[in-house]
Tab-separated table of C-alpha atoms in Angstrom:
chain	number	residue	atom	x	y	z
A	1	MET	CA	-17.389	-18.804	9.172
A	2	LYS	CA	-16.656	-20.940	6.141
A	3	ASN	CA	-19.508	-21.528	3.736
A	4	LEU	CA	-19.092	-25.197	2.800
A	5	LYS	CA	-22.624	-25.355	1.410
A	6	VAL	CA	-21.710	-23.033	-1.442
A	7	LYS	CA	-18.531	-24.986	-2.082
A	8	LEU	CA	-20.334	-28.340	-2.093
A	9	ALA	CA	-23.124	-27.041	-4.341
A	10	ARG	CA	-20.526	-25.719	-6.759
A	11	MET	CA	-18.643	-29.020	-6.773
A	12	GLU	CA	-21.896	-30.908	-7.368
A	13	LYS	CA	-22.254	-28.919	-10.577
A	14	ASP	CA	-18.645	-29.698	-11.426
A	15	MET	CA	-17.882	-26.012	-11.585
A	16	SER	CA	-14.680	-24.238	-10.672
A	17	GLN	CA	-14.630	-21.010	-8.698
A	18	THR	CA	-13.428	-19.252	-11.834
A	19	GLU	CA	-16.333	-20.568	-13.871
A	20	LEU	CA	-18.911	-19.650	-11.237
A	21	ALA	CA	-17.384	-16.196	-10.908
A	22	ARG	CA	-17.445	-15.713	-14.676
A	23	ARG	CA	-21.105	-16.674	-14.931
A	24	ILE	CA	-22.119	-14.322	-12.109
A	25	GLY	CA	-19.860	-11.467	-13.185
A	26	VAL	CA	-17.580	-11.244	-10.176
A	27	THR	CA	-13.940	-12.143	-9.611
A	28	ARG	CA	-12.766	-15.606	-8.614
A	29	GLN	CA	-11.327	-13.973	-5.491
A	30	THR	CA	-14.826	-12.925	-4.410
A	31	ILE	CA	-16.202	-16.469	-4.756
A	32	GLY	CA	-13.177	-17.774	-2.863
A	33	MET	CA	-13.756	-15.296	-0.051
A	34	VAL	CA	-17.473	-16.149	0.136
A	35	GLU	CA	-16.602	-19.851	0.486
A	36	SER	CA	-13.878	-19.230	3.049
A	37	GLY	CA	-16.150	-16.956	5.054
A	38	ASP	CA	-13.937	-13.897	4.637
A	39	TYR	CA	-16.595	-11.907	2.806
A	40	ASN	CA	-20.321	-11.522	3.463
A	41	PRO	CA	-22.004	-11.154	0.068
A	42	THR	CA	-24.912	-8.797	-0.482
A	43	LEU	CA	-28.365	-10.276	-0.905
A	44	ASN	CA	-28.136	-9.674	-4.658
A	45	LEU	CA	-24.956	-11.694	-4.934
A	46	CYS	CA	-26.414	-14.454	-2.742
A	47	ILE	CA	-29.410	-14.690	-5.086
A	48	GLN	CA	-27.153	-14.786	-8.163
A	49	ILE	CA	-25.069	-17.591	-6.617
A	50	CYS	CA	-28.229	-19.526	-5.773
A	51	LYS	CA	-29.581	-19.161	-9.306
A	52	GLU	CA	-26.341	-20.387	-10.884
A	53	LEU	CA	-26.101	-23.369	-8.544
A	54	GLY	CA	-29.805	-24.222	-8.711
A	55	LYS	CA	-30.314	-23.873	-4.989
A	56	THR	CA	-32.379	-21.673	-2.684
A	57	LEU	CA	-31.139	-19.063	-0.218
A	58	ASN	CA	-32.045	-21.427	2.608
A	59	ASP	CA	-29.975	-24.213	1.064
A	60	LEU	CA	-26.805	-22.168	0.807
A	61	PHE	CA	-26.954	-19.293	3.268
A	62	TRP	CA	-29.215	-20.254	6.140
A	63	GLU	CA	-27.501	-20.859	9.484
A	64	ASP	CA	-29.110	-23.670	11.432
A	65	ASN	CA	-28.433	-24.230	15.136
A	66	ASP	CA	-27.891	-27.897	14.303
A	67	ASN	CA	-26.216	-27.549	10.948
A	68	GLU	CA	-24.163	-24.386	11.410
A	69	MET	CA	-21.743	-23.511	8.674
A	70	VAL	CA	-18.257	-24.535	9.802
B	1	MET	CA	-13.424	6.331	-25.585
B	2	LYS	CA	-12.698	2.630	-25.231
B	3	TRP	CA	-10.123	3.174	-22.519
B	4	PHE	CA	-12.785	4.477	-20.119
B	5	ASN	CA	-15.528	2.155	-18.875
B	6	ARG	CA	-18.555	3.937	-17.426
B	7	LYS	CA	-19.717	0.716	-15.834
B	8	SER	CA	-17.509	-0.259	-12.917
B	9	ASN	CA	-14.724	-2.738	-13.566
B	10	LEU	CA	-14.939	-3.878	-9.967
B	11	ASP	CA	-17.286	-6.365	-8.330
B	12	GLU	CA	-18.956	-5.622	-4.983
B	13	MET	CA	-16.142	-7.093	-2.887
B	14	GLN	CA	-13.529	-5.053	-4.751
B	15	GLU	CA	-15.696	-1.942	-4.433
B	16	LEU	CA	-15.781	-2.390	-0.649
B	17	LYS	CA	-12.010	-2.904	-0.571
B	18	LEU	CA	-11.486	0.204	-2.688
B	19	LEU	CA	-13.767	2.195	-0.388
B	20	LYS	CA	-11.659	1.083	2.593
B	21	ILE	CA	-8.444	2.038	0.775
B	22	GLU	CA	-9.882	5.438	-0.148
B	23	SER	CA	-11.065	5.940	3.430
B	24	ARG	CA	-7.588	5.222	4.805
B	25	GLY	CA	-6.109	7.492	2.159
B	26	PHE	CA	-8.405	10.280	3.286
B	27	TRP	CA	-7.243	9.928	6.897
B	28	ILE	CA	-3.585	9.771	5.892
B	29	GLY	CA	-4.102	13.018	3.967
B	30	PHE	CA	-6.100	14.637	6.750
B	31	PHE	CA	-3.664	13.889	9.553
B	32	GLY	CA	-0.694	14.382	7.273
B	33	LEU	CA	-1.843	17.939	6.556
B	34	PHE	CA	-2.510	18.517	10.252
B	35	VAL	CA	0.979	17.348	11.249
B	36	ALA	CA	2.597	19.334	8.400
B	37	ILE	CA	0.854	22.545	9.516
B	38	ALA	CA	1.664	21.944	13.195
B	39	ALA	CA	5.305	21.111	12.487
B	40	GLN	CA	5.899	24.117	10.241
B	41	THR	CA	4.158	26.406	12.742
B	42	PHE	CA	6.334	25.028	15.543
B	43	PHE	CA	9.642	25.190	13.727
B	44	TYR	CA	9.211	28.465	11.858
B	45	GLY	CA	6.704	30.409	13.989
B	46	ALA	CA	3.076	31.141	13.144
B	47	GLU	CA	3.762	34.731	12.020
B	48	ASN	CA	6.373	33.566	9.513
B	49	VAL	CA	4.397	30.773	7.903
B	50	GLN	CA	0.797	31.966	7.887
B	51	HIS	CA	0.951	32.975	4.226
B	52	THR	CA	2.692	29.834	3.044
B	53	LEU	CA	0.387	27.561	5.027
B	54	ALA	CA	-2.851	29.189	3.908
B	55	GLY	CA	-3.356	26.632	1.129
B	56	GLU	CA	-2.843	23.611	3.395
B	57	PHE	CA	-5.091	25.149	6.011
B	58	ILE	CA	-7.906	25.741	3.515
B	59	VAL	CA	-7.661	22.164	2.233
B	60	LEU	CA	-7.709	20.801	5.786
B	61	MET	CA	-10.746	22.913	6.656
B	62	LEU	CA	-12.557	21.804	3.485
B	63	MET	CA	-11.895	18.142	4.312
B	64	GLY	CA	-13.151	18.650	7.865
B	65	ILE	CA	-16.245	20.565	6.793
B	66	TYR	CA	-17.094	17.987	4.115
B	67	LEU	CA	-16.716	15.121	6.585
B	68	MET	CA	-18.762	16.837	9.267
B	69	GLY	CA	-21.451	18.037	6.851
B	70	GLY	CA	-21.771	14.639	5.219
B	71	CYS	CA	-22.096	12.827	8.527
B	72	LEU	CA	-24.648	15.279	9.939
B	73	ARG	CA	-26.740	15.155	6.736
B	74	ASN	CA	-26.927	11.395	7.078
B	75	GLY	CA	-27.564	11.270	10.826
B	76	ILE	CA	-24.155	9.778	11.618
B	77	TRP	CA	-22.107	10.770	14.634
B	78	ASP	CA	-19.235	8.462	15.501
B	79	ARG	CA	-18.442	4.749	15.386
B	80	HIS	CA	-17.664	4.480	19.093
B	81	LEU	CA	-18.574	7.677	20.972
B	82	PRO	CA	-22.114	8.810	21.857
B	83	ALA	CA	-23.310	12.364	21.168
B	84	THR	CA	-23.807	13.362	24.788
B	85	PRO	CA	-22.909	16.649	26.511
B	86	VAL	CA	-20.427	14.950	28.869
B	87	VAL	CA	-18.484	13.356	26.010
B	88	ASN	CA	-18.664	16.515	23.885
B	89	ILE	CA	-17.390	18.790	26.645
B	90	GLY	CA	-14.774	16.246	27.759
B	91	LEU	CA	-13.346	15.915	24.244
B	92	SER	CA	-13.495	19.688	23.703
B	93	LEU	CA	-11.490	20.298	26.854
B	94	LEU	CA	-8.986	17.613	25.889
B	95	ALA	CA	-8.487	19.138	22.420
B	96	ALA	CA	-8.289	22.623	23.948
B	97	ALA	CA	-5.652	21.426	26.426
B	98	ILE	CA	-3.499	19.923	23.659
B	99	ALA	CA	-3.773	23.002	21.427
B	100	SER	CA	-3.146	25.336	24.374
B	101	LEU	CA	-0.089	23.350	25.417
B	102	PHE	CA	1.239	23.595	21.870
B	103	ASN	CA	0.773	27.367	21.853
B	104	ALA	CA	2.276	27.699	25.343
B	105	VAL	CA	5.383	25.789	24.252
B	106	CYS	CA	5.695	28.016	21.149
B	107	SER	CA	5.313	31.098	23.334
B	108	TYR	CA	7.998	29.892	25.745
B	109	ARG	CA	10.323	29.106	22.866
B	110	ASP	CA	9.858	32.613	21.434
B	111	TYR	CA	9.873	34.695	24.643
B	112	GLN	CA	11.534	32.448	27.262
B	113	SER	CA	8.900	33.471	29.816
B	114	ALA	CA	7.291	30.720	31.892
B	115	SER	CA	4.599	33.009	33.276
B	116	GLY	CA	3.820	34.264	29.784
B	117	ALA	CA	3.560	30.694	28.515
B	118	PHE	CA	1.268	29.795	31.402
B	119	ALA	CA	-0.948	32.803	30.664
B	120	VAL	CA	-1.088	31.762	26.993
B	121	PHE	CA	-2.103	28.263	28.057
B	122	ILE	CA	-4.901	29.509	30.324
B	123	VAL	CA	-6.325	32.006	27.813
B	124	TYR	CA	-6.201	29.565	24.893
B	125	PHE	CA	-7.609	26.746	27.025
B	126	PHE	CA	-10.685	28.713	28.073
B	127	MET	CA	-11.252	30.254	24.646
B	128	LEU	CA	-10.804	27.028	22.690
B	129	GLY	CA	-12.614	24.944	25.285
B	130	THR	CA	-15.633	27.227	25.084
B	131	VAL	CA	-15.691	27.477	21.296
B	132	LEU	CA	-15.203	23.724	20.816
B	133	SER	CA	-17.808	22.799	23.423
B	134	VAL	CA	-20.400	25.137	21.944
B	135	THR	CA	-19.645	23.928	18.394
B	136	LEU	CA	-19.860	20.255	19.375
B	137	CYS	CA	-23.089	20.803	21.269
B	138	ILE	CA	-24.654	22.586	18.288
B	139	CYS	CA	-23.511	19.785	15.965
B	140	SER	CA	-24.821	17.212	18.417
B	141	ALA	CA	-28.228	18.924	18.465
B	142	LEU	CA	-28.271	18.987	14.648
B	143	TYR	CA	-27.338	15.294	14.588
B	144	HIS	CA	-30.139	14.328	16.994
B	145	ARG	CA	-32.669	16.362	15.010
B	146	LYS	CA	-31.590	14.795	11.711
B	147	LYS	CA	-31.636	11.292	13.163
B	148	ARG	CA	-35.172	11.848	14.482
B	149	ARG	CA	-36.295	13.111	11.066
B	150	LEU	CA	-34.766	10.116	9.302
B	151	GLU	CA	-36.463	7.707	11.699
B	152	GLU	CA	-39.823	9.450	11.209
B	153	GLU	CA	-39.347	9.390	7.440
B	154	ASN	CA	-39.020	5.592	7.434
B	155	THR	CA	-42.097	5.220	9.632
B	156	ASP	CA	-44.142	7.294	7.162
B	157	GLU	CA	-43.039	5.033	4.273
B	158	GLU	CA	-44.138	1.902	6.140
B	159	ASN	CA	-47.623	3.432	6.647
């Protein structure tokens, strides 16, 4: 499932995938795969993404019945 | 030594991909060795190639022992099959049948005797079937014991 929340949070900060990846210390490919839903990040990586984007785990990675990630 | 980085150059996603690649490489090597040994034994005869195949055989055995030992130590059996006597004996008999058929065909090729080949099949089937069944059942018992110990270990930590 695509993770649009991560993508939207990143765009809010006016950050490219490359920039976010550089700040976290992963490849741009990894960020791309997290956003497209092709890779399930570890909890550590989820926390690092949240810290960089100024969001909580709930904001970016929680799956609601009503607001499921598309 | 600037060319060597002790810290990994890969991120977690790349590490997982590399692990998958290495895993597939292992199986290519494992089955490649198995097919190479079987093919050379079939085409040249076991008596003629036993010395030349000793190295491949040892490597294949080491790979198998490492895989089995590692899985048992960590309480892992199989992705899809349960560790039950019915499955163990069924798979043992299937493997014994395939190996026995292979030996029976080799025997027929060498001696052109159908009854001899049939006798080879029967003897190998019962011998291999027994040895494989017993081995799998012992491994299965070790797996269950290890899994129980690992579960109990975690319970102790929670308390």
